[in-house]
Amino acid sequence: MSTKITMGNDGKLLVPNNPTIPFIEGDGIGPDIWAASVRVFDAAVEKAYGGERKINWLKVLAGEEAFVKTGAWMPEETMQAFKDYLISIKGPLTTPVGGGIRSLNVALRQELDLYVCLRPVKYFEGTPSPMWQPEKVNMTIFRENTEDIYAGIEYMTGTAEANKLLNFLVNEMGVKNLRFPDSTSFGIKPVSKEGSERLIRSALQFAINNKMPSLTIVHKGNIMKFTEGAFKNWGYELAEREFSGNVYTWRQWEKTKSESGEAVANEEMRISAIGGKVIVKDAIADNFLQQALLAPQDYSVIATLNLNGDYISDALAAQVGGIGIAPGANINYLTGHAVFEATHGTAPRFANTNTMNPSSVILSGLMMLEYMGWREAADLITNAVGKTIRNKTVTIDFYNLMKEGTLLKTSEFGDEIVRNL
């Protein structure tokens, strides 16, 4: 019997009871946090399903360990395993300096076309936070993962490529607002309709399936009208065209206002039209970052482009305890490919100290279990992590911000979560 997870003809994952899942321990603190996390995953699956289900872990190499052993930062065997088994999980990886590929994480996203970077941001009671009411923060970010400036189309000033592009812009396109053309480097920001639609479609489907109150398209379309502005417009058009029975958009509200004669009737029409549907709205990125602090309860699912999503994900993570407790996933909902990952760095000076917080990997694994449809095991981990933090039994990052906490090593924190399952 095959242990591979596959994608069915109906677009739904087919997950056997004993799936093989490739994993990368990661560099720096990766081995410490992976060892603690995998014990939590195995214990939760055992407790939830009484031995009927079990994950077969397949170790693959990437990053520093791979380079030392094979001479390649991302061996072809690893990339092939990620393709073959659909779902995988990884710790933090070193990005090569001074050569090699730009980023191992970006390479994975591009090669597997993982067009959604999924970042849920939720507060666990007792987690140290700079917010007055962090419990109001409960958002899921859908960050476009393959376009925008992360496409890597850049040209350094003084190179033949930059000079060629400069000549084209000035002499053929008539560009006049390059302030210092002779010392300008260039970056190109591609944003496509297809790329925007598949990201926003996934976010809308998630909001509908999970009965979320709203989806907010976050953009900088007031300045970048044909990229960020188009992203917003394409999102509204998609929502009204493909999800008309499940959503109510701000554009429809504005149209209702213009057609309605009286404000009272207008408000009644709006309330009637919403009728339990997902509200689709938009926010300019800088204003959203302000409102996420002042009124986070007004936002639920976020759809945004790559660069905005990078900023927003980490800013929101800080509101609920920091990047050490921030999970993430890179997903292609069409093929089923998904890589779940720690969202923080390798912290090499803390390698092999058994001191760092493994929550980012643990909660990423929780997301993986939900994606597989193993929600019972995922719920056990959610509750156990919450109880462990409420009990103030935490690693050094949280301990330093708590009163009367109990300091645990990385491995001890994992053991405590297992006990609390």
mmCIF file of C-alpha atoms in Angstrom, residues 27 61-67 70-75 93-97 99-101 104:
data_model
loop_
_atom_site.group_PDB
_atom_site.id
_atom_site.type_symbol
_atom_site.label_atom_id
_atom_site.label_comp_id
_atom_site.label_asym_id
_atom_site.label_seq_id
_atom_site.Cartn_x
_atom_site.Cartn_y
_atom_site.Cartn_z
ATOM 1 C CA ASP A 27 20.244 24.851 10.445
ATOM 2 C CA LEU A 61 18.826 17.424 3.430
ATOM 3 C CA ALA A 62 18.998 21.144 2.682
ATOM 4 C CA GLY A 63 20.989 24.097 3.941
ATOM 5 C CA GLU A 64 24.342 23.820 5.716
ATOM 6 C CA GLU A 65 24.057 20.116 6.500
ATOM 7 C CA ALA A 66 23.342 19.383 2.850
ATOM 8 C CA PHE A 67 26.225 21.564 1.675
ATOM 9 C CA THR A 70 26.759 16.765 -0.675
ATOM 10 C CA GLY A 71 28.243 20.070 -1.830
ATOM 11 C CA ALA A 72 24.751 21.361 -2.718
ATOM 12 C CA TRP A 73 22.594 23.679 -0.632
ATOM 13 C CA MET A 74 19.413 22.140 -2.050
ATOM 14 C CA PRO A 75 20.147 18.638 -3.445
ATOM 15 C CA LEU A 93 17.537 27.298 6.672
ATOM 16 C CA THR A 94 20.670 29.342 6.100
ATOM 17 C CA THR A 95 20.685 31.500 2.985
ATOM 18 C CA PRO A 96 24.088 31.258 1.251
ATOM 19 C CA VAL A 97 26.121 34.466 1.403
ATOM 20 C CA GLY A 99 26.934 33.196 -4.109
ATOM 21 C CA GLY A 100 24.689 30.238 -4.729
ATOM 22 C CA ILE A 101 20.932 30.606 -4.896
ATOM 23 C CA LEU A 104 16.508 28.344 -0.261
#
